Structure formats: C-alpha cells, structure tokens
Amino acid sequence: MKPQEANASNATAKRTITDDEIQCMANEVFSAMEKRTTLEEMQLLHKAFNYAREAHRKQRRKTGEPYIIHPIAVAKIVAKELQLGTAPVCAAFLHDVVEDTPTTIEHIRDLFGNDVAFLVSVVTKKKKNIYEMSKQLDNFKQMLNSMNNDINAILIKLADRLHNMRTLNSMRADKQMKIAGETDYFYAPLANRLGLYTIKIELENLSFRYRCPQWYDKIQTLIEKDKRDDKVRMATFNRTVDEILTNNGIKYRREVAYKQPYNLWRKMKTQNEDYEHLECRHFTRIVFPSDMYMSDKNMVLKIYSLLTDKFKERPNSIINYIDLPKQNGYQAFHTQLLSDYGIWEEVHIQSERMSQKTKLGYLFDSGQREIDITKWLSDFRGVLKDVAENEERDPTGYNFFIESVRASFYNDDIQVYTPEGKAILLPKNSTALDFAFNIHTDIGMHAKYAKINGHLASVRTKLKRGDCVEIGTDPNMWPQESWRDSAKSYKALRNIHMYLDNVAKPYYVRCPKCHPIPDEELIGFTLPDNHVMVHRRDCPDAIGLASRQGDSIVAVDYQEDPNVLFPAIITLKAVDRQHLLSDLIDSISNKLQLSIDMLHTVTEDEIVTCKIKFFVHSSKELNTILNSILSIPAVDEVNCQTV
C-alpha cells in the first residue's frame, strides 16, 4: 500500500498528465515483458493494467498525479528491476484495487485467476476492529505468512515500498518518519536477505534521508567533496589498473563506487570515528565476463595476482566471498592495495554473473526466474510452524517473534564450526549461546561455558566468521536474565524467553539500598502492584516509610530458597602467612559449596587485605562463613555487606 492515500478532492496536479503519457508509462512495462511472455500472457497484462486504470480513475496521489501512476511504477519495478513473471506483474498493477475501490478478491480471482488473486490478497491490508499487536505488525505478520506459499507477494511488497520511498517527499514529516522507520526496520533487511543488494542500498538510504535529513545532507556533501578531492589520485590508480589488465589481455569493465550516506553513517557509529577518519569510503569494482576456458574463481585469482605484482597488499585485507558466499548469495573477492599516494584502495573483483546476482539475488539463479532459496525458506517456514504450535503456551510470542525473525533471517549470516568440522550458520552478531541452542535445545538450556578456537570463553561471547566452537554444559545450569540480550537466533531467543517468563516471579521485592536476605530481621511494605518491598528493620527507608505509611506495613516470611542466591562481599585483614588464601577459599567454597565470584588480594608490609565476592542463600549461611573466617589463624578483622 502507498503512503499517498487516494484523495480526489484536496489535491490538484501541478500539471495535467495525459492519457497518452500514462499509456507510454505502461508500455515500458509491456516492452520489458514481451521477450519472456506468450501472447496470451501479454493480453492478461494489458487487461490488468486497463482494469486498474479504470478502478483508480477518480483517485489522485498527494502529489496531485493520477493514482494509476503508482501501480504502473510498481509493475515496472517488478518487471524490469526484479524481472518477475506475468502473475506478479498483473498483481502489481492491481495491488491497491481491493483496498481502495469496491473491487473484491473474488472478482479479481474470476477475472485474473487464483495466482494473481492470492498475490493481491497478501499485499492488501486487512481492515480490523481489533488488531493482535498493531496495524503495522499485523500487516507484516500477514506478509510473512505468505512465504509459506509464494514469495512473489513479498517481492511485490518490496517494489511497492521502493516506489513509495522514491516519492516520499510529498508527505508530512510525521508520515515520512513512520514509513521510513518501517522501511529501515523491515524492508531493507529483507531485501538484503533475498540478495537484492541494489534495492537494499536504495531503501536504506531513502529511509536515512527522511529519518535523519541533516545527517544525510551532511554526509552527502562530504561524499561530493571526496569525489572532487580524490579525482587526481583515483585517475592515477585506475590508469595503472587499466594498463596492467589491458597489457595482459583481460577483458573487463571498471567503476569507482562511493559508499552511500547510510553505510558511512553506520560505520561512524559502530567504529566510533568521524567521517574524515573512516577508511575506504569508496572502492574500485573490476567486473570481467565469464570465460568458457577459465573458471570465474581462476580469473579472479589471475587478476588479483597481476594487481599484487604491482601494488602492495594490505595484510589481512582479503575477504573471499567466492568460496564462501554470503547467505544471500553475494559473491566477490575483496582486498586493499596501496596506491602511489600512500592510501589503501579497496578493490572488489567479480564476474558479470556475480555482478548480476548482486542486483537480482536469488532471482538470478534460473532461466525461469524461480527463486532458489530452498534452505532459507525451509528454515523460515520451520519458524512459522514453531510459532503456530507455541502460540497457545506463549500468547505474547508473536511480538517477540517479529523481533527474533528480523534478527535471525533478515541480517547477514556468519558460518562457524563444531570441533568435528560441521558448519553452522548463525545470524551476524550471534553468541556462543546461539551456537549451543542451534546444536540442541538441551545444550543451550544447560550451557555453562564455551571454548572458542580452543580458548575458554563466556557463553555470551560474540562469535566471528570461521570460529570453531565447543560448549560445556552443567545440568544445574539454566537460562539467566542476562541471556535475553545476548542471543540473536530465533531458537535461542524463544527458549530463553519462555523459560525465564515461566519462572515464578518473586512476590517479594528487595530494597535496593539495604539489600535484605532471608533470616535477617525484616519488615515489609505493600506496593501499589500488591508486591511487598522487603527491608531490613534498621534500613533508613523502612524507618521513614513506617512513619509516613504505617498502614502499608506487613509481616514477611522471607524464606530461604535453595535455587536463589544473594551476592555478598567481605573485606578482611590478616597477617600474611603460608596457605592463608587456600584456607579462606576452603571456608567458603569447599565447606559450604558456594561460588566465589571475585577474589582480590593485596599484601603490604606483611598485612594482607582481601576482598571476596560470593553468593549465599541466607543470613544464617553468611554468619556461618564469617565465623569460619574469623576462626582462621592470622585473620584479624572481617567486614561484610550484601549487595
């Protein structure tokens, strides 16, 4: 659906667009389709256009243009930029008629068949009195579910959104923000995941332009300045590249591409750098035709070898997407070469086939333009099925599902390995927890530590492409609150959230100042949500509340729970002696089997100051430890606090 709602009364065209001009626009679509359709299919396309044109005849966009220009533009994107077939192009012409006119889906089905009707129904927003989540999220859920049947509906929606973004300047600022936010959050990452890199870049930058116009204009101005400042240097570098390749008989085309404002802004944020200190703000792309006598990979390596005979290569700058393409199908060979001006120049080498795939993604794989994303779709459908099966047990799961699906299936992947060499694909920025849950749910639920490339690490450690990961488990280990923000994959997130959400919430709330624990002298005050805030009786806050809100005082039975531990810190002084440290550890860890979280010791002039953080179940247990430590020979003083 469009941001510029149909409106015949309050908008006047800046100039009249004639019927002939509208027909010429539609003819561009028909010309693009003629080479890959039958006469019967062409007749259906003309029929769809004429029907949409008549249905929208009285409607205009916010720009004042006849509304039919929008469906034509969407159909043109579907036909020319995405190169889809007859049914998707017909549906693109018709995608707004059910939503904006008296036309019904049944009527579309009678006139254009089941395939076209299905696609139109998916991209038509359903009007409801009550939405499950929100109008936006419910419509997105509807779109995602269509992938169980036909991914073409998603592609029409992407084309619709792309044209809306290209014409967003006629909208109010608040509308621009809403639509640009949706685009950045849902549609640009989805385009990336489908391998539609060119569309992804355009959507990102159009969204950035309307969300952060000052930043966009500032960076765009700096890019134009770069182009002027780099002109001589780049001409010298590229002239040398041309001489090398031409002298060795290599056919190719070369282009310099400056990175877009959104890409540069994102790097500034993630790298905490200003614009001037960002490296490789542009790159040189070398594209060669595939050679029947040499594989694409061998040609890439030949070009790479010729260039590095002349230019010094930056250590560790190679990224080989030839042997290990991105999950969205992107292939190229990246490296950085030192120019004569002492600046590292980024170079991308790829074949024409790889370049085309960058534009068409998974749509490029077969002559029939069928989408070969079997593995990705299979995983995605598995998640949809899993959500449907768990909705009764987890009624709020779809809100969470929207977030986790975006993280799991929209972003780039990294490939990591088990010790046996099995490759595991995970979302970018995944942690060892994601790896554990993707191996097996039980391993994830009881994950205690990781070994990454042979080195011991926390399960919350972020993984990098190519890491070899091993997970250590403990049957007494269960998901912790900190895991919620550490996982990225759907499987890990769902299991972590469901476990933690089903753990009984404490009726008692501890005072954040006096940090009470069971078996102390305690008092409680009823909170507005009927929970009870527990205080130590000597807590200043409790004394103040008792004087002001005495009616809220309640007796508390704050019992020790074997599954709940409270942090405590002790600071002690002792005369230094042999085995003092082992005796201290023995009194906490060995005798009472409690975990020590931190131990810091300093010895000065034979006096030891030691700070230990550990966990206890109750005040009684804490006093046992304090008495045990005080009885250790040479220990003179012990102070304690709970936290």
XYZ file of C-alpha atoms in Angstrom:
643
model
C 0.000 0.000 0.000
C 1.093 3.574 -0.640
C 1.806 6.423 1.753
C -0.008 8.860 -0.523
C -3.623 7.904 0.197
C -6.131 8.245 -2.619
C -7.673 11.680 -2.494
C -9.692 13.234 -5.278
C -10.811 16.431 -3.560
C -7.887 18.103 -1.826
C -5.066 17.761 -4.318
C -4.602 19.339 -7.703
C -1.991 18.183 -10.163
C 0.834 20.610 -10.746
C 0.391 19.824 -14.422
C -2.016 17.645 -16.300
C -0.724 14.173 -17.154
C -2.457 12.994 -20.296
C -3.852 9.562 -21.024
C -1.218 9.158 -23.728
C 1.562 9.777 -21.205
C 0.033 7.219 -18.846
C -0.138 4.705 -21.687
C 3.529 5.366 -22.534
C 4.473 4.603 -18.923
C 2.547 1.324 -19.071
C 4.149 0.472 -22.418
C 7.543 0.387 -20.689
C 6.234 -2.484 -18.586
C 4.826 -4.287 -21.605
C 8.110 -3.875 -23.524
C 10.045 -5.389 -20.631
C 7.686 -8.394 -20.532
C 7.387 -9.113 -24.278
C 10.602 -11.127 -24.508
C 9.603 -13.607 -21.810
C 5.822 -13.998 -22.184
C 3.327 -15.586 -24.537
C 0.667 -13.706 -26.485
C -1.972 -14.915 -24.015
C 0.099 -13.657 -21.064
C 0.563 -10.272 -22.727
C -3.184 -9.992 -23.167
C -3.618 -10.684 -19.436
C -1.097 -7.951 -18.601
C -2.950 -5.404 -20.746
C -6.220 -6.497 -19.151
C -4.790 -5.997 -15.628
C -3.494 -2.522 -16.492
C -6.764 -1.414 -18.076
C -8.769 -2.721 -15.128
C -6.546 -0.902 -12.577
C -6.596 2.273 -14.664
C -10.387 2.342 -14.684
C -10.700 1.388 -10.984
C -8.375 4.239 -9.894
C -9.601 6.770 -12.488
C -11.042 9.227 -9.953
C -8.187 8.948 -7.482
C -5.044 11.031 -7.141
C -1.907 10.844 -5.078
C -0.824 13.509 -2.594
C 1.405 14.846 -5.366
C -1.737 15.536 -7.415
C -0.784 12.940 -10.040
C -3.333 10.388 -11.277
C -3.207 7.481 -8.863
C -2.629 4.901 -11.611
C 0.959 6.178 -11.928
C 1.806 4.372 -8.675
C 0.622 0.875 -9.772
C 2.396 1.377 -13.109
C 5.629 2.282 -11.293
C 5.337 -0.781 -9.032
C 4.679 -3.011 -12.043
C 7.736 -1.514 -13.767
C 9.959 -2.350 -10.786
C 8.548 -5.908 -10.689
C 9.023 -6.353 -14.446
C 12.363 -4.604 -15.056
C 14.301 -4.482 -11.779
C 13.103 -7.804 -10.335
C 12.341 -9.477 -13.708
C 9.399 -11.473 -12.379
C 6.702 -13.220 -14.399
C 3.185 -12.487 -15.584
C 1.195 -13.130 -12.386
C 3.387 -10.866 -10.194
C 3.293 -8.038 -12.762
C -0.503 -8.328 -13.063
C -0.760 -8.285 -9.262
C 1.490 -5.194 -9.175
C -0.934 -3.342 -11.478
C -3.840 -4.460 -9.274
C -2.234 -4.348 -5.828
C -4.345 -1.442 -4.490
C -7.703 -2.004 -6.161
C -9.197 -4.176 -3.405
C -8.010 -1.858 -0.642
C -9.064 1.403 -2.314
C -12.031 0.568 -4.529
C -15.212 -1.558 -4.310
C -13.412 -4.439 -6.080
C -13.296 -7.743 -4.185
C -10.716 -10.514 -4.186
C -13.370 -12.857 -5.591
C -13.825 -10.540 -8.561
C -10.046 -10.456 -9.138
C -9.994 -14.258 -8.988
C -12.778 -14.542 -11.570
C -11.040 -12.148 -13.963
C -7.346 -12.990 -13.476
C -7.126 -16.402 -11.815
C -6.019 -17.829 -8.465
C -2.323 -16.869 -8.658
C -2.986 -13.177 -9.215
C -5.796 -13.130 -6.635
C -3.562 -14.706 -3.992
C -0.814 -12.135 -4.542
C -3.263 -9.217 -4.423
C -4.831 -10.586 -1.222
C -1.464 -10.791 0.536
C -0.461 -7.190 -0.252
C -3.930 -5.876 0.656
C -4.074 -4.594 4.222
C -6.889 -6.232 6.145
C -9.188 -3.834 7.975
C -9.913 -4.993 11.544
C -11.690 -3.540 14.546
C -9.098 -5.047 16.881
C -5.509 -5.862 15.919
C -3.489 -8.649 17.575
C -0.492 -6.369 18.060
C -0.790 -3.204 15.980
C -1.949 -2.415 12.479
C 1.644 -2.311 11.248
C 2.736 -5.571 12.877
C -0.431 -7.451 11.941
C 0.052 -6.490 8.294
C 3.661 -7.568 8.491
C 2.642 -10.891 10.029
C 0.226 -11.422 7.144
C 3.013 -10.739 4.662
C 5.457 -13.102 6.377
C 2.915 -15.911 6.468
C 2.524 -15.651 2.695
C 6.029 -17.079 2.358
C 4.565 -20.460 3.180
C 3.025 -20.393 -0.304
C 4.595 -17.895 -2.700
C 7.458 -15.496 -2.058
C 6.408 -13.317 -5.024
C 3.992 -11.464 -2.729
C 6.948 -10.272 -0.644
C 8.688 -9.059 -3.799
C 5.636 -7.069 -4.901
C 5.522 -5.517 -1.429
C 9.199 -4.579 -1.740
C 8.519 -2.964 -5.126
C 5.535 -1.096 -3.648
C 7.654 0.152 -0.766
C 10.514 1.146 -3.077
C 8.281 3.386 -5.185
C 6.671 4.863 -2.069
C 10.123 5.747 -0.743
C 11.119 7.281 -4.072
C 8.110 9.617 -3.833
C 8.024 10.224 -0.067
C 8.898 13.917 -0.253
C 5.223 14.884 -0.674
C 4.304 13.541 2.783
C 4.228 15.291 6.168
C 7.305 14.819 8.371
C 5.487 12.500 10.805
C 4.299 10.264 7.949
C 7.782 10.265 6.479
C 9.207 9.073 9.800
C 6.642 6.265 10.148
C 7.184 4.931 6.643
C 10.961 5.415 6.712
C 11.153 3.631 10.078
C 9.219 0.637 8.731
C 11.481 0.583 5.687
C 14.691 0.567 7.681
C 13.378 -1.980 10.186
C 11.628 -4.489 7.905
C 12.033 -3.945 4.192
C 15.696 -3.028 3.653
C 16.964 -6.007 5.706
C 14.532 -8.302 3.883
C 15.803 -7.084 0.502
C 19.335 -7.769 1.699
C 18.401 -11.278 2.854
C 16.896 -12.055 -0.558
C 20.119 -10.920 -2.207
C 18.546 -7.789 -3.723
C 21.556 -5.724 -2.741
C 20.883 -2.769 -5.053
C 17.326 -2.392 -3.755
C 18.524 -2.831 -0.167
C 21.029 0.019 -0.569
C 18.423 2.328 -2.090
C 15.839 1.572 0.613
C 18.379 2.148 3.390
C 19.446 5.487 2.015
C 15.962 6.746 1.253
C 14.953 5.802 4.794
C 18.015 7.582 6.214
C 17.288 10.655 4.084
C 13.832 11.080 5.639
C 14.630 9.901 9.167
C 17.805 11.970 9.602
C 17.808 14.594 6.842
C 20.528 16.746 8.418
C 22.919 13.808 8.761
C 22.071 12.633 5.260
C 22.727 16.035 3.683
C 25.944 16.494 5.670
C 27.391 13.133 4.622
C 26.222 13.545 1.019
C 28.067 16.884 0.890
C 31.214 15.206 2.269
C 30.951 12.435 -0.348
C 30.786 15.019 -3.134
C 33.840 16.722 -1.649
C 35.645 13.349 -1.622
C 34.883 12.881 -5.303
C 36.478 16.232 -6.113
C 39.469 15.735 -3.824
C 40.087 12.143 -4.982
C 39.844 12.877 -8.695
C 43.566 13.052 -9.494
C 44.586 10.245 -7.142
C 41.883 7.880 -8.386
C 42.697 8.673 -12.018
C 46.323 7.695 -11.379
C 45.406 4.485 -9.562
C 42.827 3.414 -12.127
C 45.113 4.249 -15.052
C 47.685 1.847 -13.607
C 44.998 -0.825 -13.079
C 43.855 -0.385 -16.685
C 47.419 -0.718 -18.013
C 48.013 -3.919 -16.048
C 44.820 -5.641 -17.129
C 44.867 -4.424 -20.732
C 48.510 -5.425 -21.240
C 47.624 -8.932 -20.044
C 44.710 -9.273 -22.442
C 41.963 -9.259 -19.844
C 38.526 -8.002 -20.844
C 36.804 -6.136 -18.060
C 34.857 -3.093 -17.036
C 35.854 -0.909 -14.116
C 33.924 1.513 -11.975
C 34.552 3.550 -8.847
C 31.680 3.332 -6.367
C 31.383 5.714 -3.444
C 29.693 4.232 -0.417
C 26.287 5.634 0.394
C 25.475 8.026 3.278
C 23.702 5.390 5.373
C 26.580 2.915 5.068
C 29.100 5.567 6.106
C 26.932 6.866 8.958
C 26.553 3.329 10.304
C 30.322 2.826 10.199
C 30.850 6.121 12.013
C 28.574 4.869 14.791
C 29.929 1.327 15.071
C 33.589 2.333 14.783
C 33.188 5.498 16.860
C 35.000 7.513 14.196
C 34.304 10.799 12.482
C 33.860 10.894 8.710
C 37.405 12.009 7.910
C 38.920 9.051 9.753
C 36.810 6.375 8.068
C 38.949 4.264 5.764
C 37.849 3.041 2.321
C 34.937 5.392 1.766
C 34.848 4.194 -1.829
C 36.012 1.128 -3.764
C 37.033 0.151 -7.280
C 34.964 -2.650 -8.806
C 36.520 -4.788 -11.547
C 33.980 -6.921 -13.425
C 35.002 -9.441 -16.091
C 32.919 -11.581 -18.478
C 32.824 -15.273 -17.651
C 35.309 -17.224 -19.796
C 34.420 -20.687 -21.063
C 38.114 -21.609 -20.855
C 38.659 -20.460 -17.271
C 36.522 -20.642 -14.133
C 35.367 -17.407 -12.504
C 37.486 -18.189 -9.466
C 40.647 -18.710 -11.516
C 40.059 -15.445 -13.361
C 39.600 -13.647 -10.044
C 42.887 -15.092 -8.786
C 44.652 -14.164 -12.029
C 43.515 -10.527 -11.747
C 44.414 -10.482 -8.052
C 47.882 -11.865 -8.817
C 48.524 -9.282 -11.563
C 47.466 -6.385 -9.343
C 49.506 -7.515 -6.328
C 52.593 -7.840 -8.547
C 52.390 -4.065 -8.868
C 50.646 -2.874 -5.682
C 51.477 -3.770 -2.097
C 48.590 -5.641 -0.499
C 47.341 -4.713 2.959
C 47.871 -7.623 5.387
C 44.677 -9.482 6.355
C 42.551 -7.394 3.981
C 41.275 -10.275 1.846
C 37.622 -11.254 2.151
C 36.871 -14.233 -0.073
C 33.152 -14.298 -0.847
C 33.852 -16.537 -3.871
C 34.400 -19.777 -1.953
C 32.124 -18.779 0.904
C 29.323 -16.542 -0.438
C 27.124 -14.587 1.900
C 23.888 -16.360 2.750
C 22.052 -14.002 0.378
C 24.219 -15.270 -2.494
C 26.640 -12.324 -2.783
C 29.992 -13.278 -4.340
C 33.114 -11.174 -4.861
C 36.772 -11.036 -3.895
C 37.712 -8.039 -1.725
C 41.205 -6.765 -0.985
C 43.041 -3.478 -0.328
C 46.008 -2.200 -2.357
C 48.445 0.618 -1.573
C 48.250 3.396 -4.165
C 51.151 5.586 -5.228
C 49.741 8.266 -2.916
C 50.200 6.067 0.156
C 46.477 5.391 0.630
C 44.844 1.959 0.813
C 42.398 1.478 -2.059
C 39.648 -1.114 -1.648
C 39.167 -3.342 -4.724
C 36.285 -5.750 -5.451
C 36.767 -8.355 -8.194
C 33.825 -10.309 -9.605
C 32.412 -11.788 -12.799
C 29.406 -10.417 -14.685
C 27.417 -13.365 -13.322
C 28.298 -12.353 -9.756
C 27.506 -8.700 -10.533
C 24.071 -9.618 -11.886
C 23.399 -11.727 -8.816
C 24.202 -8.710 -6.654
C 21.264 -6.941 -8.326
C 18.817 -9.851 -8.610
C 19.909 -12.044 -5.699
C 18.107 -15.358 -5.648
C 16.062 -14.317 -8.668
C 19.122 -14.744 -10.870
C 19.662 -18.473 -10.406
C 17.488 -19.965 -13.131
C 16.251 -19.008 -16.561
C 12.680 -19.387 -15.320
C 13.306 -16.726 -12.687
C 12.112 -19.111 -9.986
C 13.533 -18.242 -6.608
C 16.120 -20.725 -5.409
C 16.186 -20.057 -1.673
C 15.137 -23.505 -0.582
C 17.255 -23.703 2.568
C 16.382 -20.213 3.783
C 12.675 -20.674 3.088
C 12.715 -24.105 4.717
C 14.203 -22.636 7.901
C 11.789 -19.710 7.792
C 8.750 -21.954 7.372
C 10.019 -24.070 10.245
C 9.977 -20.992 12.461
C 6.456 -20.062 11.340
C 5.294 -23.592 12.172
C 7.057 -23.480 15.527
C 5.372 -20.184 16.392
C 1.945 -21.533 15.457
C 2.484 -24.588 17.693
C 3.601 -22.476 20.644
C 1.139 -19.565 20.434
C -1.225 -21.131 22.998
C 1.559 -21.628 25.528
C 3.137 -18.285 24.708
C 0.316 -15.887 23.742
C 2.680 -12.885 23.552
C 5.110 -14.797 21.392
C 4.378 -13.085 18.111
C 5.598 -9.700 19.358
C 8.786 -11.438 20.286
C 8.682 -13.431 17.033
C 8.740 -10.269 14.926
C 11.930 -9.183 16.679
C 13.668 -12.542 16.549
C 12.698 -13.311 12.954
C 14.198 -9.996 11.926
C 17.413 -10.822 13.776
C 17.573 -14.440 12.611
C 16.501 -14.246 8.991
C 16.940 -10.684 7.802
C 20.565 -9.974 8.538
C 23.746 -11.456 7.116
C 24.934 -14.776 8.457
C 28.226 -15.973 9.808
C 29.447 -19.537 9.409
C 31.055 -21.185 12.423
C 32.109 -24.772 13.040
C 31.828 -27.604 15.548
C 35.072 -29.348 16.621
C 34.128 -32.094 14.120
C 34.101 -29.525 11.293
C 30.325 -29.279 10.814
C 29.338 -25.832 9.516
C 26.654 -23.940 11.474
C 25.009 -20.829 10.004
C 24.034 -18.190 12.554
C 22.810 -14.587 12.333
C 25.522 -11.947 12.359
C 26.451 -10.907 15.928
C 25.382 -14.279 17.337
C 26.965 -15.538 20.535
C 28.038 -18.945 21.786
C 24.514 -19.258 23.229
C 23.046 -19.187 19.716
C 25.517 -21.864 18.681
C 24.548 -24.013 21.690
C 20.799 -23.809 21.030
C 21.285 -24.490 17.332
C 23.208 -27.679 18.157
C 20.471 -28.902 20.523
C 17.945 -27.251 22.832
C 19.236 -29.175 25.879
C 22.793 -27.992 25.228
C 21.563 -24.411 25.082
C 19.450 -24.703 28.231
C 22.402 -26.008 30.263
C 25.275 -24.124 28.573
C 27.897 -23.111 31.142
C 30.986 -22.104 29.150
C 32.370 -22.092 25.633
C 35.692 -22.871 24.048
C 36.211 -20.686 21.003
C 39.183 -21.652 18.842
C 40.465 -23.594 21.841
C 40.224 -20.694 24.299
C 37.860 -20.660 27.291
C 35.131 -18.025 26.967
C 31.739 -16.973 28.329
C 28.674 -18.352 26.554
C 27.725 -14.711 25.932
C 30.835 -14.153 23.782
C 30.089 -12.830 20.288
C 31.204 -15.177 17.503
C 33.110 -14.293 14.345
C 33.035 -15.874 10.911
C 35.092 -19.095 10.905
C 35.221 -19.652 14.689
C 35.413 -23.232 15.951
C 33.117 -23.551 18.976
C 32.641 -26.128 21.717
C 30.048 -25.836 24.508
C 30.473 -27.093 28.078
C 27.259 -27.936 29.940
C 26.138 -28.399 33.540
C 22.772 -29.993 34.476
C 22.422 -27.391 37.243
C 22.815 -24.500 34.808
C 19.673 -22.792 33.441
C 18.989 -19.643 31.357
C 19.732 -16.391 33.168
C 18.273 -12.910 32.725
C 21.479 -11.698 31.085
C 20.927 -14.229 28.284
C 17.916 -12.309 26.952
C 20.164 -9.620 25.497
C 22.925 -11.994 24.436
C 21.151 -14.237 21.917
C 20.185 -13.365 18.340
C 18.719 -16.510 16.730
C 15.033 -17.355 16.968
C 15.590 -20.788 18.505
C 17.796 -19.432 21.280
C 15.624 -16.399 21.983
C 12.362 -18.334 22.137
C 13.689 -20.953 24.549
C 15.384 -18.381 26.770
C 12.325 -16.113 26.912
C 9.885 -18.949 27.512
C 11.971 -20.395 30.349
C 12.522 -17.067 32.085
C 8.930 -15.896 31.579
C 7.623 -19.083 33.184
C 9.896 -18.912 36.218
C 7.743 -17.870 39.163
C 8.072 -14.153 39.733
C 9.062 -13.286 43.302
C 6.267 -11.914 45.458
C 8.867 -10.100 47.484
C 10.963 -7.247 46.151
C 14.266 -6.459 47.871
C 15.036 -2.914 48.908
C 17.810 -1.701 46.592
C 19.529 0.158 49.444
C 19.669 -2.239 52.404
C 19.759 -5.493 50.345
C 17.913 -7.775 52.794
C 18.326 -11.557 52.702
C 16.398 -14.395 54.428
C 16.843 -14.941 58.195
C 17.587 -11.272 58.912
C 15.268 -9.054 60.965
C 12.940 -7.875 58.201
C 9.810 -5.831 57.622
C 7.655 -5.350 54.509
C 5.617 -2.585 52.892
C 2.833 -3.251 50.381
C 3.458 -1.757 46.949
C 0.743 -0.483 44.552
C 1.059 -3.684 42.447
C 0.449 -5.780 45.624
C 4.044 -6.970 45.750
C 5.877 -6.437 49.037
C 9.075 -4.421 49.321
C 11.249 -6.126 51.938
C 13.608 -4.047 54.136
C 15.964 -4.745 56.976
C 14.431 -3.273 60.124
C 17.371 -0.872 60.528
C 17.014 0.451 56.957
C 16.548 4.267 56.962
C 13.982 3.949 54.157
C 11.953 1.467 56.229
C 12.021 3.796 59.226
C 10.812 6.689 57.076
C 8.052 4.609 55.446
C 6.882 3.356 58.840
C 6.381 6.951 59.964
C 4.543 8.008 56.789
C 2.786 4.897 55.529
C 2.285 2.782 58.603
C -0.867 1.165 57.224
C 1.159 -0.481 54.455
C 3.409 -2.398 56.889
C 3.069 -6.183 56.651
C 4.836 -9.085 58.311
C 7.087 -11.011 55.937
C 8.023 -14.648 55.773
C 11.068 -14.286 53.571
C 12.135 -17.927 53.397
C 15.395 -19.324 52.117
C 15.095 -20.815 48.610
C 17.728 -23.375 47.550
C 17.549 -22.012 43.973
C 18.027 -18.346 44.934
C 21.414 -16.899 45.840
C 22.310 -13.402 47.038
C 25.657 -11.692 46.429
C 27.774 -10.752 49.453
C 31.140 -9.047 49.731
C 33.547 -9.419 52.626
C 36.699 -7.425 53.244
C 39.241 -8.825 55.701
C 42.662 -8.066 57.080
C 45.153 -10.656 58.219
C 48.825 -11.175 58.904
C 50.426 -12.812 55.909
C 51.289 -16.481 56.248
C 51.635 -19.573 54.111
C 48.331 -21.182 52.947
C 46.228 -18.225 54.139
C 44.498 -17.889 50.755
C 43.704 -21.602 50.485
C 42.184 -21.549 53.991
C 39.947 -18.611 53.026
C 38.756 -20.369 49.872
C 38.195 -23.595 51.815
C 35.884 -21.878 54.310
C 33.600 -20.639 51.519
C 33.884 -22.868 48.513
C 34.784 -26.281 49.903
C 32.933 -26.392 53.231
C 29.671 -24.825 52.054
C 29.953 -25.466 48.276
C 29.298 -21.813 47.428
C 30.516 -19.991 44.333
C 33.225 -17.341 44.590
C 32.653 -14.611 42.015
C 35.620 -12.370 42.740
C 38.771 -12.531 44.877
C 41.226 -9.659 45.126
C 44.177 -9.630 47.486
C 46.944 -7.108 48.231
C 49.876 -7.659 50.596
C 51.801 -4.708 52.007
C 54.298 -4.885 54.853
C 53.106 -8.402 55.747
C 49.483 -7.242 56.095
C 47.009 -8.868 53.695
C 43.872 -7.028 52.606
C 41.495 -9.396 50.846
C 38.165 -8.701 49.149
C 35.924 -11.650 48.256
C 32.554 -11.671 46.483
C 30.461 -14.832 46.776
C 26.825 -15.948 46.919
C 24.752 -17.144 49.872
C 21.213 -18.411 50.470
C 20.535 -16.638 53.782
C 21.835 -14.535 56.638
C 22.370 -17.697 58.667
C 24.689 -19.108 55.979
C 26.540 -15.794 55.730
C 27.142 -15.719 59.508
C 28.474 -19.272 59.359
C 31.032 -18.169 56.783
C 32.006 -15.062 58.771
C 32.567 -17.092 61.929
C 34.562 -19.652 59.972
C 36.801 -16.942 58.504
C 37.299 -15.241 61.866
C 38.498 -18.554 63.290
C 41.237 -18.842 60.664
C 44.647 -18.202 62.251
C 46.121 -14.764 61.417
C 42.741 -13.259 60.383
C 42.159 -10.165 62.471
C 39.216 -8.238 61.001
C 36.218 -9.067 58.755
C 33.612 -6.666 57.375
C 30.638 -7.766 55.308
C 27.888 -6.306 53.129
C 25.150 -7.802 50.979
C 24.511 -6.346 47.538
